[in-house]
Structures are given as structure tokens and as C-alpha cells.
Amino acid sequence: MSRARGEQGRVGRTLGVFLLGGLVASGCGETERPPLAEDVISDREKDFPYDRLPETSAAFEEIDCRVRVKGASIQCGTVTVPASADSNETMQIAVARVFSSAKTPEADPVVYLEGGPGGASLGSLEFLVEAFAPILEKRDLIFVDQRGTGQSTPSLICDDETVDVLELLDACYARVSKETTPAFTTSVTNARDFEAIRRAYGYEQWNLYGIS
């Protein structure tokens, strides 16, 4: 988000987060998609340690990464999750797995939970990989763009060009409602997503590292 938009835009966005919190608790903390690299960069040619990884389920799909981190081996993908427990609607959660440099890393990786609500982690991957370097010495790291944020779809990101808070909320709700059911994005469904991602990756257990 550009700092040049001023305090009024930031206040409008912040109020929007709180007023819509019950509906889109983890989806409206950011107003722009994270910048993407100009060219899609394939990491599949890298030597991923498939032989030591658990078998993934059909919910996980490996895709080309949109970001490069010097010196890191990163596998990107999406995990398809139910939009809610009683709906046929699905969402695609963007994930990235950064492999440890250890020859025999621990079997239980660390998964990073971004704060906000509404923060996305893949857009800050380069910084995060550097920050978590001590963990990567022993464990793989998994990053997730929580439902509605970053590269996950459908997107709950709304722009804040308008300075009128009520107009912003109305426009945001109308746009989001065309793509998904806003009420499906709650802390509970978000927690279920992480459990679904764990199962999709095939891990018996992992370590949660969360900030706010």
C-alpha cells in the first residue's frame, strides 16, 4: 500500500477492517495484492528433496513460483479447501515451502501464521526467509497466504480510493459477494484451512509460529 495516500485513506481502511471484522476477519487487512515478479520463475528445475518429503494429497498442486529468494530452494503451490463445512464452494490457498539446508532436517516443519488480520506472507518471502534463517538450519518452513489475502483466491482485497468509509464498505462487500460468501471467512474457517494444508502436505504434525 502506498504511504502517499495519506492518513485519511489509512483511517478509512482501518475502520473498514473493524466494521467488517465479523464477516471478513482475515481478508481486508491489505488493500492491494503484493507485487509480483515481472516473469514467472520456475523452481521445478531445482533439486527439491522429494525423497524425504511426505506424500501430498490431491488437494495440493505444485505451481511455478512468482518470487525468487537468493540461495533458497522454494516449492510453491495451492491447496484447495472447503469454503465452509457445509458448502460445495472451494477456495485455493497459496502456499510456499522453503527447504532446510540440513542434510537430515527434523520431520516437523514450522508453518508461519501472518497477523493483521489480513496479512499475506508470500509477498514478504525474501524478508521472512532471512528472518527465519536459524529455523531453516533444522526445519523446513511453510508460508501461507490466508484465505482472501495475497495470492489466494477468491480475493477479499478491496481498494481504498474512496475516502468515504461507508461507501468503501458498501463497495467492498458488493465486490467480494460476487466471488464468494463473506461470512465464510472467519477465524474458525481460517484455522480449519491450516489443518487442511497440514493434511495436504502429508505431515503428521508441525509447529505453528504466529504473530499479530
PDB file of C-alpha atoms in Angstrom:
ATOM      1  CA  MET A   1       0.000   0.000   0.000  1.00  0.00           C
ATOM      2  CA  SER A   2       1.416   3.405  -0.916  1.00  0.00           C
ATOM      3  CA  ARG A   3       2.176   5.648   2.032  1.00  0.00           C
ATOM      4  CA  ALA A   4       1.377   8.640  -0.177  1.00  0.00           C
ATOM      5  CA  ARG A   5      -2.352   8.080   0.054  1.00  0.00           C
ATOM      6  CA  GLY A   6      -2.348   9.797   3.411  1.00  0.00           C
ATOM      7  CA  GLU A   7      -3.859   9.353   6.809  1.00  0.00           C
ATOM      8  CA  GLN A   8      -7.455   9.634   5.618  1.00  0.00           C
ATOM      9  CA  GLY A   9      -7.150   6.584   3.364  1.00  0.00           C
ATOM     10  CA  ARG A  10      -5.462   4.593   6.099  1.00  0.00           C
ATOM     11  CA  VAL A  11      -8.143   5.514   8.634  1.00  0.00           C
ATOM     12  CA  GLY A  12     -10.895   4.511   6.215  1.00  0.00           C
ATOM     13  CA  ARG A  13      -9.254   1.177   5.565  1.00  0.00           C
ATOM     14  CA  THR A  14      -8.688   0.520   9.278  1.00  0.00           C
ATOM     15  CA  LEU A  15     -12.290   1.303  10.163  1.00  0.00           C
ATOM     16  CA  GLY A  16     -13.359  -0.966   7.338  1.00  0.00           C
ATOM     17  CA  VAL A  17     -11.399  -3.820   8.835  1.00  0.00           C
ATOM     18  CA  PHE A  18     -13.065  -3.439  12.215  1.00  0.00           C
ATOM     19  CA  LEU A  19     -16.587  -2.898  10.891  1.00  0.00           C
ATOM     20  CA  LEU A  20     -16.354  -5.857   8.557  1.00  0.00           C
ATOM     21  CA  GLY A  21     -14.411  -7.951  11.051  1.00  0.00           C
ATOM     22  CA  GLY A  22     -17.248 -10.384  11.741  1.00  0.00           C
ATOM     23  CA  LEU A  23     -17.650 -11.099   8.039  1.00  0.00           C
ATOM     24  CA  VAL A  24     -14.157 -10.981   6.617  1.00  0.00           C
ATOM     25  CA  ALA A  25     -11.984 -11.337   9.680  1.00  0.00           C
ATOM     26  CA  SER A  26      -8.846 -12.297   7.813  1.00  0.00           C
ATOM     27  CA  GLY A  27      -9.442 -10.794   4.401  1.00  0.00           C
ATOM     28  CA  CYS A  28      -9.467  -6.985   4.376  1.00  0.00           C
ATOM     29  CA  GLY A  29      -6.299  -6.032   6.230  1.00  0.00           C
ATOM     30  CA  GLU A  30      -4.484  -5.316   2.959  1.00  0.00           C
ATOM     31  CA  THR A  31      -5.870  -3.260   0.110  1.00  0.00           C
ATOM     32  CA  GLU A  32      -3.542  -4.273  -2.697  1.00  0.00           C
ATOM     33  CA  ARG A  33      -2.170  -7.528  -3.978  1.00  0.00           C
ATOM     34  CA  PRO A  34       1.528  -7.943  -3.239  1.00  0.00           C
ATOM     35  CA  PRO A  35       3.738  -7.037  -6.202  1.00  0.00           C
ATOM     36  CA  LEU A  36       4.593  -9.959  -8.441  1.00  0.00           C
ATOM     37  CA  ALA A  37       7.813 -10.568 -10.294  1.00  0.00           C
ATOM     38  CA  GLU A  38       7.710  -9.496 -13.941  1.00  0.00           C
ATOM     39  CA  ASP A  39       8.422 -13.028 -15.075  1.00  0.00           C
ATOM     40  CA  VAL A  40       7.162 -16.257 -13.584  1.00  0.00           C
ATOM     41  CA  ILE A  41      10.203 -18.074 -12.245  1.00  0.00           C
ATOM     42  CA  SER A  42      10.212 -21.840 -12.320  1.00  0.00           C
ATOM     43  CA  ASP A  43      11.664 -23.575  -9.270  1.00  0.00           C
ATOM     44  CA  ARG A  44      10.896 -27.064 -10.559  1.00  0.00           C
ATOM     45  CA  GLU A  45      14.349 -27.368 -12.071  1.00  0.00           C
ATOM     46  CA  LYS A  46      15.828 -27.055  -8.589  1.00  0.00           C
ATOM     47  CA  ASP A  47      16.738 -30.138  -6.637  1.00  0.00           C
ATOM     48  CA  PHE A  48      13.756 -30.494  -4.340  1.00  0.00           C
ATOM     49  CA  PRO A  49      14.203 -33.232  -1.684  1.00  0.00           C
ATOM     50  CA  TYR A  50      11.127 -35.205  -2.760  1.00  0.00           C
ATOM     51  CA  ASP A  51      12.637 -38.403  -1.382  1.00  0.00           C
ATOM     52  CA  ARG A  52      12.437 -37.172   2.209  1.00  0.00           C
ATOM     53  CA  LEU A  53       9.059 -35.445   1.989  1.00  0.00           C
ATOM     54  CA  PRO A  54       5.724 -36.998   2.978  1.00  0.00           C
ATOM     55  CA  GLU A  55       3.318 -37.782   0.164  1.00  0.00           C
ATOM     56  CA  THR A  56       0.999 -34.915  -0.653  1.00  0.00           C
ATOM     57  CA  SER A  57      -2.728 -35.332  -1.240  1.00  0.00           C
ATOM     58  CA  ALA A  58      -4.711 -34.374  -4.331  1.00  0.00           C
ATOM     59  CA  ALA A  59      -5.635 -31.103  -2.608  1.00  0.00           C
ATOM     60  CA  PHE A  60      -2.067 -29.844  -3.115  1.00  0.00           C
ATOM     61  CA  GLU A  61      -0.982 -28.660  -6.555  1.00  0.00           C
ATOM     62  CA  GLU A  62       2.583 -27.626  -7.250  1.00  0.00           C
ATOM     63  CA  ILE A  63       2.898 -24.463  -9.355  1.00  0.00           C
ATOM     64  CA  ASP A  64       5.643 -22.149 -10.548  1.00  0.00           C
ATOM     65  CA  CYS A  65       6.763 -19.562  -8.017  1.00  0.00           C
ATOM     66  CA  ARG A  66       6.206 -15.853  -8.553  1.00  0.00           C
ATOM     67  CA  VAL A  67       9.114 -14.866  -6.369  1.00  0.00           C
ATOM     68  CA  ARG A  68      12.788 -15.748  -6.105  1.00  0.00           C
ATOM     69  CA  VAL A  69      14.872 -15.764  -2.942  1.00  0.00           C
ATOM     70  CA  LYS A  70      18.607 -15.953  -3.490  1.00  0.00           C
ATOM     71  CA  GLY A  71      20.120 -19.115  -2.101  1.00  0.00           C
ATOM     72  CA  ALA A  72      16.777 -20.681  -1.154  1.00  0.00           C
ATOM     73  CA  SER A  73      15.037 -23.686  -2.647  1.00  0.00           C
ATOM     74  CA  ILE A  74      11.303 -22.906  -2.661  1.00  0.00           C
ATOM     75  CA  GLN A  75       8.374 -25.043  -3.758  1.00  0.00           C
ATOM     76  CA  CYS A  76       5.159 -23.127  -4.424  1.00  0.00           C
ATOM     77  CA  GLY A  77       1.643 -24.417  -4.747  1.00  0.00           C
ATOM     78  CA  THR A  78      -2.014 -24.147  -3.867  1.00  0.00           C
ATOM     79  CA  VAL A  79      -4.189 -26.159  -1.521  1.00  0.00           C
ATOM     80  CA  THR A  80      -7.890 -26.461  -2.315  1.00  0.00           C
ATOM     81  CA  VAL A  81     -10.010 -26.146   0.830  1.00  0.00           C
ATOM     82  CA  PRO A  82     -13.772 -26.096   1.510  1.00  0.00           C
ATOM     83  CA  ALA A  83     -15.161 -22.573   1.788  1.00  0.00           C
ATOM     84  CA  SER A  84     -17.147 -23.796   4.786  1.00  0.00           C
ATOM     85  CA  ALA A  85     -18.015 -27.080   6.435  1.00  0.00           C
ATOM     86  CA  ASP A  86     -21.450 -27.260   4.767  1.00  0.00           C
ATOM     87  CA  SER A  87     -20.753 -25.707   1.350  1.00  0.00           C
ATOM     88  CA  ASN A  88     -19.643 -27.107  -2.001  1.00  0.00           C
ATOM     89  CA  GLU A  89     -17.746 -23.901  -2.662  1.00  0.00           C
ATOM     90  CA  THR A  90     -13.962 -24.155  -2.529  1.00  0.00           C
ATOM     91  CA  MET A  91     -11.042 -21.771  -2.150  1.00  0.00           C
ATOM     92  CA  GLN A  92      -7.436 -22.022  -3.288  1.00  0.00           C
ATOM     93  CA  ILE A  93      -4.893 -21.181  -0.622  1.00  0.00           C
ATOM     94  CA  ALA A  94      -1.456 -20.101  -1.857  1.00  0.00           C
ATOM     95  CA  VAL A  95       1.426 -21.813  -0.057  1.00  0.00           C
ATOM     96  CA  ALA A  96       5.215 -21.941  -0.296  1.00  0.00           C
ATOM     97  CA  ARG A  97       7.623 -24.429   1.255  1.00  0.00           C
ATOM     98  CA  VAL A  98      11.217 -23.334   1.838  1.00  0.00           C
ATOM     99  CA  PHE A  99      13.503 -26.312   2.234  1.00  0.00           C
ATOM    100  CA  SER A 100      16.026 -26.590   5.028  1.00  0.00           C
ATOM    101  CA  SER A 101      19.710 -26.703   4.149  1.00  0.00           C
ATOM    102  CA  ALA A 102      20.229 -29.562   6.619  1.00  0.00           C
ATOM    103  CA  LYS A 103      21.022 -32.984   5.191  1.00  0.00           C
ATOM    104  CA  THR A 104      18.540 -34.578   7.574  1.00  0.00           C
ATOM    105  CA  PRO A 105      16.139 -31.909   8.849  1.00  0.00           C
ATOM    106  CA  GLU A 106      13.561 -32.508  11.541  1.00  0.00           C
ATOM    107  CA  ALA A 107      10.336 -34.125  10.315  1.00  0.00           C
ATOM    108  CA  ASP A 108       8.094 -31.454  11.832  1.00  0.00           C
ATOM    109  CA  PRO A 109       8.353 -28.187   9.863  1.00  0.00           C
ATOM    110  CA  VAL A 110       7.411 -24.717  11.032  1.00  0.00           C
ATOM    111  CA  VAL A 111       4.369 -23.006   9.492  1.00  0.00           C
ATOM    112  CA  TYR A 112       4.194 -19.239   9.737  1.00  0.00           C
ATOM    113  CA  LEU A 113       0.882 -17.531  10.604  1.00  0.00           C
ATOM    114  CA  GLU A 114       0.833 -13.911   9.448  1.00  0.00           C
ATOM    115  CA  GLY A 115      -1.009 -11.349  11.549  1.00  0.00           C
ATOM    116  CA  GLY A 116      -3.317  -8.500  10.647  1.00  0.00           C
ATOM    117  CA  PRO A 117      -5.964  -9.721  10.321  1.00  0.00           C
ATOM    118  CA  GLY A 118      -5.452  -9.704   6.590  1.00  0.00           C
ATOM    119  CA  GLY A 119      -1.688 -10.023   6.259  1.00  0.00           C
ATOM    120  CA  ALA A 120      -0.188 -12.147   3.479  1.00  0.00           C
ATOM    121  CA  SER A 121       3.182 -13.819   3.883  1.00  0.00           C
ATOM    122  CA  LEU A 122       4.232 -14.808   0.347  1.00  0.00           C
ATOM    123  CA  GLY A 123       4.707 -11.191  -0.723  1.00  0.00           C
ATOM    124  CA  SER A 124       7.354 -10.783   2.007  1.00  0.00           C
ATOM    125  CA  LEU A 125       9.022 -14.130   1.439  1.00  0.00           C
ATOM    126  CA  GLU A 126      12.526 -12.797   0.905  1.00  0.00           C
ATOM    127  CA  PHE A 127      12.488 -10.895   4.197  1.00  0.00           C
ATOM    128  CA  LEU A 128      10.838 -13.767   6.058  1.00  0.00           C
ATOM    129  CA  VAL A 129      13.326 -16.355   4.824  1.00  0.00           C
ATOM    130  CA  GLU A 130      16.147 -14.178   6.093  1.00  0.00           C
ATOM    131  CA  ALA A 131      14.415 -13.631   9.440  1.00  0.00           C
ATOM    132  CA  PHE A 132      13.842 -17.351   9.942  1.00  0.00           C
ATOM    133  CA  ALA A 133      17.328 -18.454   8.861  1.00  0.00           C
ATOM    134  CA  PRO A 134      18.046 -20.123  12.252  1.00  0.00           C
ATOM    135  CA  ILE A 135      14.914 -22.273  11.880  1.00  0.00           C
ATOM    136  CA  LEU A 136      15.868 -23.277   8.342  1.00  0.00           C
ATOM    137  CA  GLU A 137      19.066 -24.757   9.685  1.00  0.00           C
ATOM    138  CA  LYS A 138      16.979 -27.591  11.163  1.00  0.00           C
ATOM    139  CA  ARG A 139      13.484 -27.475   9.671  1.00  0.00           C
ATOM    140  CA  ASP A 140      11.569 -26.670   6.517  1.00  0.00           C
ATOM    141  CA  LEU A 141       9.437 -23.523   6.610  1.00  0.00           C
ATOM    142  CA  ILE A 142       5.929 -23.188   5.220  1.00  0.00           C
ATOM    143  CA  PHE A 143       4.314 -19.863   4.360  1.00  0.00           C
ATOM    144  CA  VAL A 144       0.626 -19.349   3.691  1.00  0.00           C
ATOM    145  CA  ASP A 145      -1.445 -16.537   2.232  1.00  0.00           C
ATOM    146  CA  GLN A 146      -4.510 -16.974   4.423  1.00  0.00           C
ATOM    147  CA  ARG A 147      -7.880 -17.152   2.665  1.00  0.00           C
ATOM    148  CA  GLY A 148      -8.782 -13.969   0.863  1.00  0.00           C
ATOM    149  CA  THR A 149      -5.271 -12.479   1.058  1.00  0.00           C
ATOM    150  CA  GLY A 150      -2.239 -12.226  -1.199  1.00  0.00           C
ATOM    151  CA  GLN A 151      -2.180 -14.805  -3.972  1.00  0.00           C
ATOM    152  CA  SER A 152      -5.008 -16.940  -2.526  1.00  0.00           C
ATOM    153  CA  THR A 153      -8.333 -16.959  -4.376  1.00  0.00           C
ATOM    154  CA  PRO A 154     -11.001 -15.744  -4.324  1.00  0.00           C
ATOM    155  CA  SER A 155      -9.547 -12.433  -3.195  1.00  0.00           C
ATOM    156  CA  LEU A 156     -11.073 -10.341  -0.427  1.00  0.00           C
ATOM    157  CA  ILE A 157      -8.755  -7.419  -1.097  1.00  0.00           C
ATOM    158  CA  CYS A 158     -10.564  -4.104  -1.626  1.00  0.00           C
ATOM    159  CA  ASP A 159      -9.107  -0.828  -2.825  1.00  0.00           C
ATOM    160  CA  ASP A 160      -9.381   2.309  -0.732  1.00  0.00           C
ATOM    161  CA  GLU A 161      -9.577   5.003  -3.395  1.00  0.00           C
ATOM    162  CA  THR A 162     -12.747   6.412  -1.858  1.00  0.00           C
ATOM    163  CA  VAL A 163     -12.403   8.465   1.315  1.00  0.00           C
ATOM    164  CA  ASP A 164     -15.958   7.829   2.497  1.00  0.00           C
ATOM    165  CA  VAL A 165     -15.914   4.906   4.926  1.00  0.00           C
ATOM    166  CA  LEU A 166     -19.486   3.780   4.287  1.00  0.00           C
ATOM    167  CA  GLU A 167     -19.012   3.903   0.526  1.00  0.00           C
ATOM    168  CA  LEU A 168     -15.825   1.909   0.916  1.00  0.00           C
ATOM    169  CA  LEU A 169     -17.576  -0.767   2.974  1.00  0.00           C
ATOM    170  CA  ASP A 170     -20.543  -0.995   0.595  1.00  0.00           C
ATOM    171  CA  ALA A 171     -18.310  -1.278  -2.459  1.00  0.00           C
ATOM    172  CA  CYS A 172     -16.046  -3.813  -0.772  1.00  0.00           C
ATOM    173  CA  TYR A 173     -18.917  -6.020   0.357  1.00  0.00           C
ATOM    174  CA  ALA A 174     -20.572  -5.871  -3.071  1.00  0.00           C
ATOM    175  CA  ARG A 175     -17.399  -6.885  -4.897  1.00  0.00           C
ATOM    176  CA  VAL A 176     -16.496  -9.670  -2.503  1.00  0.00           C
ATOM    177  CA  SER A 177     -20.040 -11.062  -2.558  1.00  0.00           C
ATOM    178  CA  LYS A 178     -19.794 -11.612  -6.315  1.00  0.00           C
ATOM    179  CA  GLU A 179     -16.944 -14.063  -5.846  1.00  0.00           C
ATOM    180  CA  THR A 180     -17.618 -15.748  -2.521  1.00  0.00           C
ATOM    181  CA  THR A 181     -19.694 -15.645   0.652  1.00  0.00           C
ATOM    182  CA  PRO A 182     -18.042 -13.129   3.011  1.00  0.00           C
ATOM    183  CA  ALA A 183     -19.441 -14.929   6.068  1.00  0.00           C
ATOM    184  CA  PHE A 184     -17.260 -17.939   5.171  1.00  0.00           C
ATOM    185  CA  THR A 185     -14.117 -16.034   6.143  1.00  0.00           C
ATOM    186  CA  THR A 186     -13.783 -16.238   9.912  1.00  0.00           C
ATOM    187  CA  SER A 187     -11.133 -17.186  12.430  1.00  0.00           C
ATOM    188  CA  VAL A 188     -12.666 -20.669  12.657  1.00  0.00           C
ATOM    189  CA  THR A 189     -12.601 -21.377   8.916  1.00  0.00           C
ATOM    190  CA  ASN A 190      -9.102 -19.940   8.722  1.00  0.00           C
ATOM    191  CA  ALA A 191      -7.934 -22.356  11.426  1.00  0.00           C
ATOM    192  CA  ARG A 192      -9.532 -25.226   9.504  1.00  0.00           C
ATOM    193  CA  ASP A 193      -7.580 -24.163   6.423  1.00  0.00           C
ATOM    194  CA  PHE A 194      -4.293 -24.668   8.233  1.00  0.00           C
ATOM    195  CA  GLU A 195      -5.339 -28.141   9.295  1.00  0.00           C
ATOM    196  CA  ALA A 196      -6.330 -28.899   5.699  1.00  0.00           C
ATOM    197  CA  ILE A 197      -2.943 -27.634   4.498  1.00  0.00           C
ATOM    198  CA  ARG A 198      -1.147 -29.860   7.011  1.00  0.00           C
ATOM    199  CA  ARG A 199      -3.038 -32.898   5.743  1.00  0.00           C
ATOM    200  CA  ALA A 200      -2.484 -31.916   2.101  1.00  0.00           C
ATOM    201  CA  TYR A 201       1.263 -31.784   2.712  1.00  0.00           C
ATOM    202  CA  GLY A 202       1.122 -35.156   4.471  1.00  0.00           C
ATOM    203  CA  TYR A 203       2.688 -34.043   7.748  1.00  0.00           C
ATOM    204  CA  GLU A 204       1.705 -35.853  10.937  1.00  0.00           C
ATOM    205  CA  GLN A 205       2.427 -32.707  12.911  1.00  0.00           C
ATOM    206  CA  TRP A 206       4.046 -29.303  12.555  1.00  0.00           C
ATOM    207  CA  ASN A 207       4.952 -26.285  14.654  1.00  0.00           C
ATOM    208  CA  LEU A 208       2.915 -23.079  14.491  1.00  0.00           C
ATOM    209  CA  TYR A 209       4.692 -19.739  14.636  1.00  0.00           C
ATOM    210  CA  GLY A 210       2.187 -16.882  14.732  1.00  0.00           C
ATOM    211  CA  ILE A 211       2.420 -13.116  15.080  1.00  0.00           C
ATOM    212  CA  SER A 212      -0.083 -10.287  15.352  1.00  0.00           C
TER     213      SER A 212
END
